[in-house]
Short mmCIF file of C-alpha atoms in Angstrom, two decimals:
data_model
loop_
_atom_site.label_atom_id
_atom_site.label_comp_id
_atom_site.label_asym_id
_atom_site.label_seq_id
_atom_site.Cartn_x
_atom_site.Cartn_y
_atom_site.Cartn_z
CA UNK A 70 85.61 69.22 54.74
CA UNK A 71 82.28 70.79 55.99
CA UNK A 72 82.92 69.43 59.33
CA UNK A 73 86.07 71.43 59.33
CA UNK A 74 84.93 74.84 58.14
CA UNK A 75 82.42 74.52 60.57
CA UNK A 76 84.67 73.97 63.85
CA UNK A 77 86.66 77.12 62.32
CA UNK A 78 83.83 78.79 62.14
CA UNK A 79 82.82 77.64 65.60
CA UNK A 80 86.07 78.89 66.52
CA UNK A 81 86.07 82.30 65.05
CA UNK A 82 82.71 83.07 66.92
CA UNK A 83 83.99 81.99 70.64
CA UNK A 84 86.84 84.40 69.98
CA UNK A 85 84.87 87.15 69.03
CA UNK A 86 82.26 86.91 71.51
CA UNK A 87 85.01 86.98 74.21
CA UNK A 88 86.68 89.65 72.62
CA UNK A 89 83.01 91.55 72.26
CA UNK A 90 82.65 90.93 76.25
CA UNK A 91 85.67 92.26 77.00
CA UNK A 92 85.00 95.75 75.38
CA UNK A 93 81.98 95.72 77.28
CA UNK A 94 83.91 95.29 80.90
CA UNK A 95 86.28 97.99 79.24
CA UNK A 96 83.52 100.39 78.30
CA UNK A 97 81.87 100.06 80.95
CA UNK A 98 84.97 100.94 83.51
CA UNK A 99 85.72 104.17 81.35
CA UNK A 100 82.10 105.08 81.42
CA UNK A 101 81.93 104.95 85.11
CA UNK A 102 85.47 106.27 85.48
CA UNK A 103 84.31 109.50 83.23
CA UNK A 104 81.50 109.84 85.13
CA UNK A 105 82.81 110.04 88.57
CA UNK A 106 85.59 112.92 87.33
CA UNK A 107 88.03 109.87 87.15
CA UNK A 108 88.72 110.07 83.65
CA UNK A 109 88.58 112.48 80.42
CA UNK A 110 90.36 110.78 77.10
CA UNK A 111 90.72 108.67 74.48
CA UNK A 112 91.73 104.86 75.65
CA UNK A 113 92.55 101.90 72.59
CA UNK A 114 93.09 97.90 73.88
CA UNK A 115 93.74 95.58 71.22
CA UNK A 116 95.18 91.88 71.04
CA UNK A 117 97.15 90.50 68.55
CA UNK A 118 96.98 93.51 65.99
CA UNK A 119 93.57 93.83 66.20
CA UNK A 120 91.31 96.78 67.95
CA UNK A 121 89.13 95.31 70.59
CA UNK A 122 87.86 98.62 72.22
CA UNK A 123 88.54 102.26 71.16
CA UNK A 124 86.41 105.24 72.51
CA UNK A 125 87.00 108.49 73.54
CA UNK A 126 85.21 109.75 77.17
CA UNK A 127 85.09 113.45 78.03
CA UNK A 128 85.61 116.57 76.64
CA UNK A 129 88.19 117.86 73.99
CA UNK A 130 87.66 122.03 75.35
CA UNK A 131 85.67 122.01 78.56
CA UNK A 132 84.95 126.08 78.48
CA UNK A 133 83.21 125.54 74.70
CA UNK A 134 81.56 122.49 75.73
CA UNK A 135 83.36 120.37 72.09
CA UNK A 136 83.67 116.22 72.97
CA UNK A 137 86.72 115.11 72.10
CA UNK A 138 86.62 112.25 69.45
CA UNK A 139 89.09 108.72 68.79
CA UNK A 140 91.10 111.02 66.56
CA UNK A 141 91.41 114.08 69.44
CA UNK A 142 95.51 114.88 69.32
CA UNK A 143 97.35 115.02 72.57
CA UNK A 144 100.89 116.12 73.86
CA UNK A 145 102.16 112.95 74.90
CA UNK A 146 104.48 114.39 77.59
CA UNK A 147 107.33 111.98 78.03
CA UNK A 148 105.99 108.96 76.23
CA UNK A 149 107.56 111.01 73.92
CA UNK A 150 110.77 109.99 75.23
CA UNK A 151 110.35 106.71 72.99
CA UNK A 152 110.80 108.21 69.70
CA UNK A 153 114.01 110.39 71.46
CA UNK A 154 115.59 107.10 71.78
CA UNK A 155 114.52 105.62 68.71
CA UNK A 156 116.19 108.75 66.84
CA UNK A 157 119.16 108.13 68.50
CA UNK A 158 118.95 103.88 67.49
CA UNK A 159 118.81 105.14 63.66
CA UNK A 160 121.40 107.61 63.87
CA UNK A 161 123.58 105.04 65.91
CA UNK A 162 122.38 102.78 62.96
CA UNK A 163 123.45 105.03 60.21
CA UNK A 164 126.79 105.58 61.87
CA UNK A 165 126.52 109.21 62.96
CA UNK A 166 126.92 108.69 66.71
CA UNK A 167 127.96 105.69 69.24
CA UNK A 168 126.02 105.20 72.18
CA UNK A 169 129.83 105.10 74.28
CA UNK A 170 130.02 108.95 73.07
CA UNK A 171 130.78 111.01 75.39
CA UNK A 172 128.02 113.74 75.33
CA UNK A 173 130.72 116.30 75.01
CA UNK A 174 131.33 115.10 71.43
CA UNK A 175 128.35 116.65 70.32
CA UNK A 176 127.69 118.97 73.24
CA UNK A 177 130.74 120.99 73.49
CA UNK A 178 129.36 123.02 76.67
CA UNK A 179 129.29 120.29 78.42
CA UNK A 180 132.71 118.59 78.40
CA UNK A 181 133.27 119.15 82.68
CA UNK A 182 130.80 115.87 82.58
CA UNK A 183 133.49 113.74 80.78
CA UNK A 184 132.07 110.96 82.14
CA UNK A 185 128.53 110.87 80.79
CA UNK A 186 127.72 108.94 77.41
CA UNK A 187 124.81 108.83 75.51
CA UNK A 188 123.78 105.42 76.53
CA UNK A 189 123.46 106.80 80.29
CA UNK A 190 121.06 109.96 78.77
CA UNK A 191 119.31 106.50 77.02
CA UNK A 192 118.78 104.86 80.46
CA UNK A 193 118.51 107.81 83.49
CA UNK A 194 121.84 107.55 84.75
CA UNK A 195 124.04 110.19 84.29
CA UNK A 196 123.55 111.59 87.76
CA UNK A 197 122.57 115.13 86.44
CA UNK A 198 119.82 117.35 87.98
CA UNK A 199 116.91 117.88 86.87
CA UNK A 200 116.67 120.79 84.64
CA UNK A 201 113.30 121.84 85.57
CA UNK A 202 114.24 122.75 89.27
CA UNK A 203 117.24 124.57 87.73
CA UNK A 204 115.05 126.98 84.96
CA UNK A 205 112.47 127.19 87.77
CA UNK A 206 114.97 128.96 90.18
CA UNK A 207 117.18 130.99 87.60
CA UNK A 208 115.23 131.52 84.34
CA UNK A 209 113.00 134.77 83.51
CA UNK A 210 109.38 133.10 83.66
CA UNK A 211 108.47 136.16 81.06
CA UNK A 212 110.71 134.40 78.54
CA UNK A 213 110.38 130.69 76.99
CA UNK A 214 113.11 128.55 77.22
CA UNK A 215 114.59 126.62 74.45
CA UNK A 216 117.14 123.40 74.64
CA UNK A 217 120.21 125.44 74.02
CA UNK A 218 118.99 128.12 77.06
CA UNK A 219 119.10 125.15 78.99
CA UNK A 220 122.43 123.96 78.02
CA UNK A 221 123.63 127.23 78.60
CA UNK A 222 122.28 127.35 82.11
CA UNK A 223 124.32 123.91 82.87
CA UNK A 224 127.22 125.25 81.00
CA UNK A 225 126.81 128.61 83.96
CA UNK A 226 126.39 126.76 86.72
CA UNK A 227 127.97 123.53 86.31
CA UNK A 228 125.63 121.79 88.77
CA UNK A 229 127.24 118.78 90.50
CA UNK A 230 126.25 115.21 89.28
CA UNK A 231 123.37 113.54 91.96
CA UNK A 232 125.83 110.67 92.02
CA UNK A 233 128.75 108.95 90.27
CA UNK A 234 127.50 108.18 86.11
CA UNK A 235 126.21 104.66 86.05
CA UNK A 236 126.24 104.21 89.35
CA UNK A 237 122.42 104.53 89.74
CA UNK A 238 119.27 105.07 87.90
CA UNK A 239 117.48 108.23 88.76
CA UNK A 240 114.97 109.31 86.03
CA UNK A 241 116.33 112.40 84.52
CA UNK A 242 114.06 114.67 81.89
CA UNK A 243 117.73 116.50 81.64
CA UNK A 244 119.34 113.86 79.82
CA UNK A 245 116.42 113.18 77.09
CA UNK A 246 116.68 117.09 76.62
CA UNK A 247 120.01 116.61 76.00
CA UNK A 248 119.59 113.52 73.42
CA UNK A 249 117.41 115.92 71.00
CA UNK A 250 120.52 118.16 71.09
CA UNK A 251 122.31 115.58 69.78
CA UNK A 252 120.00 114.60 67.58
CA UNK A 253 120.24 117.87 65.99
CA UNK A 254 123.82 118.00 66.11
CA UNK A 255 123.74 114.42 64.86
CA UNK A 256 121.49 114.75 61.73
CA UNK A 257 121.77 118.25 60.44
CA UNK A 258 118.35 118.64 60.87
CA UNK A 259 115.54 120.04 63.69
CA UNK A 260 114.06 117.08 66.36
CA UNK A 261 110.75 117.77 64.82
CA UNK A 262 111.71 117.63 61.12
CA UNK A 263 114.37 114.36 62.09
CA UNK A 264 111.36 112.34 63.72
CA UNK A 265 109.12 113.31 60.79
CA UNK A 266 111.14 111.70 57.97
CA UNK A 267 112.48 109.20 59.90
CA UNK A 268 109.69 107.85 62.20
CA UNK A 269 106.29 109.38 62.01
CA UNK A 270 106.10 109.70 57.91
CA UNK A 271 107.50 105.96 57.25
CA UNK A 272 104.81 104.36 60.05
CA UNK A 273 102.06 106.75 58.18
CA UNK A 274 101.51 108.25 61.29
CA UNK A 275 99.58 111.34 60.15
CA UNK A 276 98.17 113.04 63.08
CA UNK A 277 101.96 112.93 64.90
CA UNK A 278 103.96 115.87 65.15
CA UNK A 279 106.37 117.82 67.52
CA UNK A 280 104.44 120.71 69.11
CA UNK A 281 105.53 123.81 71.26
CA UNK A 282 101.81 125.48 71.33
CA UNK A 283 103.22 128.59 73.16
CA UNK A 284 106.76 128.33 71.67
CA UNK A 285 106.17 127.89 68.23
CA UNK A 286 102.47 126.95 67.78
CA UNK A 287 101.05 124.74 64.62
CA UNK A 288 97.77 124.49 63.12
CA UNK A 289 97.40 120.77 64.04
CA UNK A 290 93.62 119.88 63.50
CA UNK A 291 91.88 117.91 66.68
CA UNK A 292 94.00 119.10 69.04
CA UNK A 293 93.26 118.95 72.41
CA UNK A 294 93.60 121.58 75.34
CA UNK A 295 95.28 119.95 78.46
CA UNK A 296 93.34 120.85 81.73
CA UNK A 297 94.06 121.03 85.70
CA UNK A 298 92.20 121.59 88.59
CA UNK A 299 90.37 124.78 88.76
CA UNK A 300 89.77 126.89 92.39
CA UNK A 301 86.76 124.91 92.56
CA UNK A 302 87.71 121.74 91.59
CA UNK A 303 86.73 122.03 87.84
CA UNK A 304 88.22 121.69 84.85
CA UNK A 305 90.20 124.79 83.58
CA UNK A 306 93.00 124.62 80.40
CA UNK A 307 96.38 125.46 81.83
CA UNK A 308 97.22 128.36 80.21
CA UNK A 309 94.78 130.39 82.28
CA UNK A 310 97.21 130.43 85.28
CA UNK A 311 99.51 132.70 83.33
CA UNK A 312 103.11 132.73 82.21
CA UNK A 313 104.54 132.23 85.92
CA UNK A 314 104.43 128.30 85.56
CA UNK A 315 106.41 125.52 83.97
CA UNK A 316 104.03 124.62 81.36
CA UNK A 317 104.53 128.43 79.85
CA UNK A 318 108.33 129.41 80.56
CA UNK A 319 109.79 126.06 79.30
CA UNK A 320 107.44 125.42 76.68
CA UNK A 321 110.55 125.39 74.31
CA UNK A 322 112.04 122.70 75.03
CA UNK A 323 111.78 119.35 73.07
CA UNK A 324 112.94 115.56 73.45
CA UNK A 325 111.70 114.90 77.29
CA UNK A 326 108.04 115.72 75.69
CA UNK A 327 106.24 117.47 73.22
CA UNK A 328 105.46 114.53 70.72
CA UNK A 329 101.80 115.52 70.19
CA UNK A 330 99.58 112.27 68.71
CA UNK A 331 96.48 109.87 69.14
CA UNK A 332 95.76 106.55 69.89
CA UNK A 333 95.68 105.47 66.52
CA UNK A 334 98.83 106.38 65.38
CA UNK A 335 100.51 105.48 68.65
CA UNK A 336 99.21 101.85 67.56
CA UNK A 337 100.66 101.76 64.24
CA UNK A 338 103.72 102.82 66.38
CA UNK A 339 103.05 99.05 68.73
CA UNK A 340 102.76 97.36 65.74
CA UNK A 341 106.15 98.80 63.42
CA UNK A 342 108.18 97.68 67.19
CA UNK A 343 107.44 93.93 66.27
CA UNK A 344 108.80 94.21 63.27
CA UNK A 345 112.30 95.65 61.18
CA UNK A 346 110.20 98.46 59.36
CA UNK A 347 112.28 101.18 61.06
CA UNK A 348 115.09 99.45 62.78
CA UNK A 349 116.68 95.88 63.05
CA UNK A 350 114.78 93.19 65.07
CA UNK A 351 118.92 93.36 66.92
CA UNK A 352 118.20 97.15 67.93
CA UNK A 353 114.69 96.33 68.92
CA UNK A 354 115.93 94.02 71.36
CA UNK A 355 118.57 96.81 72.36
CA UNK A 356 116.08 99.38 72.67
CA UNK A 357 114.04 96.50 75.15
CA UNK A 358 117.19 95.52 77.54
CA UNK A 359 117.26 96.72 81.01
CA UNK A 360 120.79 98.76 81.66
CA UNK A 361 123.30 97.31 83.50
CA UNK A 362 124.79 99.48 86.40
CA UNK A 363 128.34 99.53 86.97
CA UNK A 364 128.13 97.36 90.39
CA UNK A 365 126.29 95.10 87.94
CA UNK A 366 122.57 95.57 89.03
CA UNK A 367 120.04 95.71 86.36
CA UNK A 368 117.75 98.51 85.84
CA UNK A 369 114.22 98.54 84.79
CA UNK A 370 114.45 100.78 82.10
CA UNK A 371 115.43 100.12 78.73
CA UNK A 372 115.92 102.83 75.89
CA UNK A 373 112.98 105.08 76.45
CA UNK A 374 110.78 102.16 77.62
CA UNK A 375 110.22 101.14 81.31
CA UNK A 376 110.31 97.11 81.32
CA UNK A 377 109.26 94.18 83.68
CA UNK A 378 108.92 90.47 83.81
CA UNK A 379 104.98 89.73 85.03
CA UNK A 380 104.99 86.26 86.33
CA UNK A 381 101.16 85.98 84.79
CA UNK A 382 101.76 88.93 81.70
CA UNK A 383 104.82 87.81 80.82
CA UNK A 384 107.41 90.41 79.39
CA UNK A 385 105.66 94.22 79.54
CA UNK A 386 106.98 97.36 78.57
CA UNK A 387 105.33 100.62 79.05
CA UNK A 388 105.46 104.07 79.65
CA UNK A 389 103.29 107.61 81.28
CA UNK A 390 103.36 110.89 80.94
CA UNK A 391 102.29 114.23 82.89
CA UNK A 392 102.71 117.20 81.44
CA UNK A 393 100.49 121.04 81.13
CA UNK A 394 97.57 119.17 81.78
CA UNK A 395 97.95 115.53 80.26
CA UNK A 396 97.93 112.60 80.92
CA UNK A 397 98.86 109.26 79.12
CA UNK A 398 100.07 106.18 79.26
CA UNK A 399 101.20 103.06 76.86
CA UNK A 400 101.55 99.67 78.05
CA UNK A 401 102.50 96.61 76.05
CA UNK A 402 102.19 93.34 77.11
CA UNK A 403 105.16 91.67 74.70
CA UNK A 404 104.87 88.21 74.97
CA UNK A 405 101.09 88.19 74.84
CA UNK A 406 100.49 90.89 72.10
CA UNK A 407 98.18 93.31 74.11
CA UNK A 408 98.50 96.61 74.17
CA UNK A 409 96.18 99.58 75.62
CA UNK A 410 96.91 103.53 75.12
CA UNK A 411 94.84 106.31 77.34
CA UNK A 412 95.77 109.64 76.59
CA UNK A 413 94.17 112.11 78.64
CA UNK A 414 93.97 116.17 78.91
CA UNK A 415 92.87 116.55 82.43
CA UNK A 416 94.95 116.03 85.58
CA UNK A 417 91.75 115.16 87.33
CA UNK A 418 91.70 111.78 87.96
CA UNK A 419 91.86 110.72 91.77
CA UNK A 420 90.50 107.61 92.80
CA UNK A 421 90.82 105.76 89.62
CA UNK A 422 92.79 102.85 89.09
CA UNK A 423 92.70 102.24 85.01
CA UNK A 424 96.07 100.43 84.70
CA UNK A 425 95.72 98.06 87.10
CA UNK A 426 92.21 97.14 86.38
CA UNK A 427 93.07 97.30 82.28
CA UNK A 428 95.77 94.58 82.58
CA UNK A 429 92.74 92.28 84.41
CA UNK A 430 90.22 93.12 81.84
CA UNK A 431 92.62 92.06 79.01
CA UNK A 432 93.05 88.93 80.97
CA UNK A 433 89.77 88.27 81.93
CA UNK A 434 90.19 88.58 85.46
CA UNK A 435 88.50 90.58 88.27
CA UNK A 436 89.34 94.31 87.94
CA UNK A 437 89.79 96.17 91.54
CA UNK A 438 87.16 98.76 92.77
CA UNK A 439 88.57 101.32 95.15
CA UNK A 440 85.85 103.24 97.05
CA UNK A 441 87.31 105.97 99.68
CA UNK A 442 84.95 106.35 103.21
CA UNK A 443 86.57 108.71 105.14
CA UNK A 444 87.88 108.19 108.78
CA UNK A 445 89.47 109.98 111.40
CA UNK A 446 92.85 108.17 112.45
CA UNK A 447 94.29 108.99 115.98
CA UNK A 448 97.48 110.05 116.09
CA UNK A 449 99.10 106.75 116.89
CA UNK A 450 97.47 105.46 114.28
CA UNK A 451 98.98 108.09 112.12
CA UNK A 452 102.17 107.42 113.64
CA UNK A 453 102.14 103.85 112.36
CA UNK A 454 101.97 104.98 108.55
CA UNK A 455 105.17 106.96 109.17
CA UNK A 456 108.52 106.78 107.56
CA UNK A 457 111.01 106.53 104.49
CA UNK A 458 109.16 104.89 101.05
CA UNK A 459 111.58 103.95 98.26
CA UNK A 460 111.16 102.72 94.97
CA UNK A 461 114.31 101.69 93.54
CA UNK A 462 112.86 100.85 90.06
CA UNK A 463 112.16 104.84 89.47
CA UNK A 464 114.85 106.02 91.54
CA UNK A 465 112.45 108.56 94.23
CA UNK A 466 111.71 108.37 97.95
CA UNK A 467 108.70 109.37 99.48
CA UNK A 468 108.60 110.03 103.38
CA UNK A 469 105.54 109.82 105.41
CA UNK A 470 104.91 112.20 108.51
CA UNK A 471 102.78 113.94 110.46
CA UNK A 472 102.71 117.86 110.49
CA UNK A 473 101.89 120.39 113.12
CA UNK A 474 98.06 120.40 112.52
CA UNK A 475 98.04 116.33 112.96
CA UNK A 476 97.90 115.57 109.28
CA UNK A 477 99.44 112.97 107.47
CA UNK A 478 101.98 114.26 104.66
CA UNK A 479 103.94 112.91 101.98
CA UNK A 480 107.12 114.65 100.41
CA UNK A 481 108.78 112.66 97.12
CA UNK A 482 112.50 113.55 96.48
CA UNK A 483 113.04 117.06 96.08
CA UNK A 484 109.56 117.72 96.12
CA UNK A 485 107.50 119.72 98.64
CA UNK A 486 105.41 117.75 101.45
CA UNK A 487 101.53 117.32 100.53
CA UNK A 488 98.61 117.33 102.57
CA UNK A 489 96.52 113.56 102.72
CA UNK A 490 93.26 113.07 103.65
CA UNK A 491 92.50 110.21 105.53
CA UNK A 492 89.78 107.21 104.26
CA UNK A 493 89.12 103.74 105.66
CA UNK A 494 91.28 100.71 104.61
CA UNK A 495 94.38 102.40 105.56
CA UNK A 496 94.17 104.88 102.03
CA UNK A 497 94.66 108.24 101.67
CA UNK A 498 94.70 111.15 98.76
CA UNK A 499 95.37 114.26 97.80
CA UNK A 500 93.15 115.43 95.44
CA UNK A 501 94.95 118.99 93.66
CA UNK A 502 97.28 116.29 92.35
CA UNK A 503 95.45 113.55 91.74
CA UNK A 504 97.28 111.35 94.00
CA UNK A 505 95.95 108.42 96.01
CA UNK A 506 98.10 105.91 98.38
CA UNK A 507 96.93 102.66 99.61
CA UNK A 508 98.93 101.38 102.77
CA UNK A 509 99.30 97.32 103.03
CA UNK A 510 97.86 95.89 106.03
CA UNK A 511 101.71 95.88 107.68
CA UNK A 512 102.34 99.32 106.55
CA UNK A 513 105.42 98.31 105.16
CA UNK A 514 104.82 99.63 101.84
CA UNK A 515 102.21 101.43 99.84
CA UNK A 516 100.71 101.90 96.01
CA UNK A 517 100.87 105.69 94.89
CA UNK A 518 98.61 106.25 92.13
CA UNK A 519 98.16 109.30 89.72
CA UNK A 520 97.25 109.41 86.44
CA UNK A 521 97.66 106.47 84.50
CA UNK A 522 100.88 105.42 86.80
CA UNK A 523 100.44 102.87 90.00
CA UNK A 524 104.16 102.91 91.39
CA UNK A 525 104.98 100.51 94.75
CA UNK A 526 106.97 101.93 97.64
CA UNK A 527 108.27 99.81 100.28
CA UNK A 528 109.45 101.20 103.84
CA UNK A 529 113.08 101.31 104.18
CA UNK A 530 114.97 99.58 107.15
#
């Protein structure tokens, strides 16, 4: 019997000296990451249930100098979009809506989109534009903007749909804006107050709330102020560029973002979606399917999740956010039980590559070390790197040309073209937005990173 207690002891030990080297490797990327400008948060890894590394990096208020801490509070941005959908899985649970709806049903405004349900809000693709574009060029940028301006705007205008419903997936903020309507409509009660009985108070999640800070500001303690790019290159919070910007004039508007929370409680939030605490292990699995588009093609996005297979992960779902100066990211490896959260409130990061190089760390592999020489490319070298990028799985183009000074550009859908500098290794950036691309030796495709996000593009023919 000793002999036994002593291999599981043996046992116990190996374990947690790997898992104690790991959180080194992890530490020690965030530490170097923080100190080269790369990266100012709060990141969490943990394997099977249990917190392996947690540690924030940075600053919580840059112009009074305060650190942030492990229990700093962040606006999510649209990771929030996974408790939209999981409001509208209880209320489909509790038989106050079907996801075949029509959106009309609860929407009345709406009803010259017959065609659009809730389960194509669920899954990006109902076609409809993107609301953003739409405030930006017809909205008062004195005034804040609520859900039902919006709605009132599409009711106005009666944009056309991109395409045909459920024809394609494009990723649409519109339609989660639209699913805290109805979740209003649904429940009787506000998105905030809904998520808060029904979600955040069950899972104990304390420091989680639904925040407008220029809308309808709370006194949340730890909160964060989100950052961008100053003249200079510094750190500056948002709000010092005025009302004339996005973050100020639709600061109203809930169920795309404005889930504020930590890393903490956004774990207790991993560990309640292995289990039937809030919703059947049946609407988990729902809530984890890829969409199936009318031609039959599967998407890659579940309800409120984005989803692959990884031939060495195994089954990962995951999410980002970008929004008034945040950053953040979730990404759960399923089948293995991983899971690691950054949350971020500084749009500064350019060269870093945490995602990637996280999922190798958890696995014990070698993480990826981008460094950026700059080079001077001729013009038919240039010329090479140009064309049409597409990534079907997110629904966005990017085209690559040159402009009249002989500078390489990119321009994503609907999007105006940006400037990139040019490095060795066939990589470029453009720093105001934290972007980076990394050509493959072909050219045929490319990796686009910002923020916590690396996205593939591959030339079209």
């Amino acid at each position: 019997m000793k002999n036994v207690f002593s291999v599981v002891i043996l046992f116990f030990t190996v374990i947690s000296f790997a898992q104690d080297e790991k959180a080194k490797r992890i530490d020690s990327l965030f530490t170097a990451m923080n100190v080269n400008n790369e990266f100012n948060g709060v990141v969490l890894f943990a394997e099977e249930g249990k917190i392996i590394h947690k540690k924030a990096y940075g600053k919580a208020d840059f112009s009074k100098d305060i650190p942030l801490s492990t229990a700093s509070v962040f606006d999510l941005a649209s990771v929030s979009k996974q408790f939209t959908a999981m409001g509208i899985v209880l209320l489909h649970d509790e038989r106050k809506l079907a996801y075949k709806d029509p959106i009309s049903k609860y929407i009345p405004e709406l009803a010259f989109y017959p065609e659009i349900t809730i389960e194509n809000l669920l899954t990006h693709t109902s076609g409809l534009t993107d609301y953003m574009e739409l405030m930006d060029a017809s909205w008062d940028h004195s005034k804040i903007a609520t859900n039902k301006d919006v709605i009132k705007t599409l009711a106005t205008q009666k944009p056309e749909l991109l395409f045909k419903t459920n024809s394609q997936y494009e990723y649409s903020n519109t339609g989660y804006l639209l699913l805290a309507s109805i979740i209003e409509k649904a429940s009787g009660m506000s998105y905030g107050d809904f998520l808060k009985k029904n979600i955040f108070d069950p899972l104990k999640m304390t420091s989680t709330a639904v925040n407008r800070p220029r809308f309808a500001p709370k006194d949340i303690p730890n909160l964060t102020k989100g950052h961008v790019n100053g003249v200079d290159g510094s750190p500056v919070p948002i709000d010092s560029y005025g009302t004339d910007q996005v973050a100020y004039f639709l600061d109203g508007i809930v169920g795309d973002g404005m889930v504020n929370s930590t890393v903490d409680d956004l774990f207790k939030w991993d560990r309640a979606l292995y289990t039937d605490q809030l919703v059947s292990k049946r609407d988990i699995e729902k809530i984890f399917t890829p969409h199936t588009l009318s031609n039959g093609t599967l998407t890659n996005y579940g309800f409120g999740w984005q989803l692959k297979d990884h031939p060495t992960y195994g089954r990962v779902t995951g999410h980002s956010g970008a929004w008034a100066g945040y950053l953040t990211y979730i990404e759960r490896h399923v089948s293995n039980d991983k899971v690691f959260i950054f949350l971020q409130n500084t749009s500064l990061m350019t060269t870093g590559n945490p995602v990637l190089n996280s999922r190798k760390l958890l696995y014990n592999e070698p993480i990826e070390i981008i460094s950026f020489i700059p080079k001077q490319y001729s013009i038919e070298e240039l010329k090479s790197y140009t064309g049409v990028y597409k990534n079907e799985y997110i629904g966005m183009d990017i085209t690559i040309e040159i402009d009249d000074n002989n500078t390489l550009t990119g321009q994503a859908t609907g999007q105006g073209a940006f400037p990139l500098e040019s490095f060795e290794d066939h990589k470029f950036k453009f720093d105001p937005a934290g972007i980076s691309i990394v050509f493959s030796e072909d050219k045929n495709s490319f990796k686009i990173k910002q923020g916590g996000s690396i996205t593939l593009f591959k030339k079209s023919k």
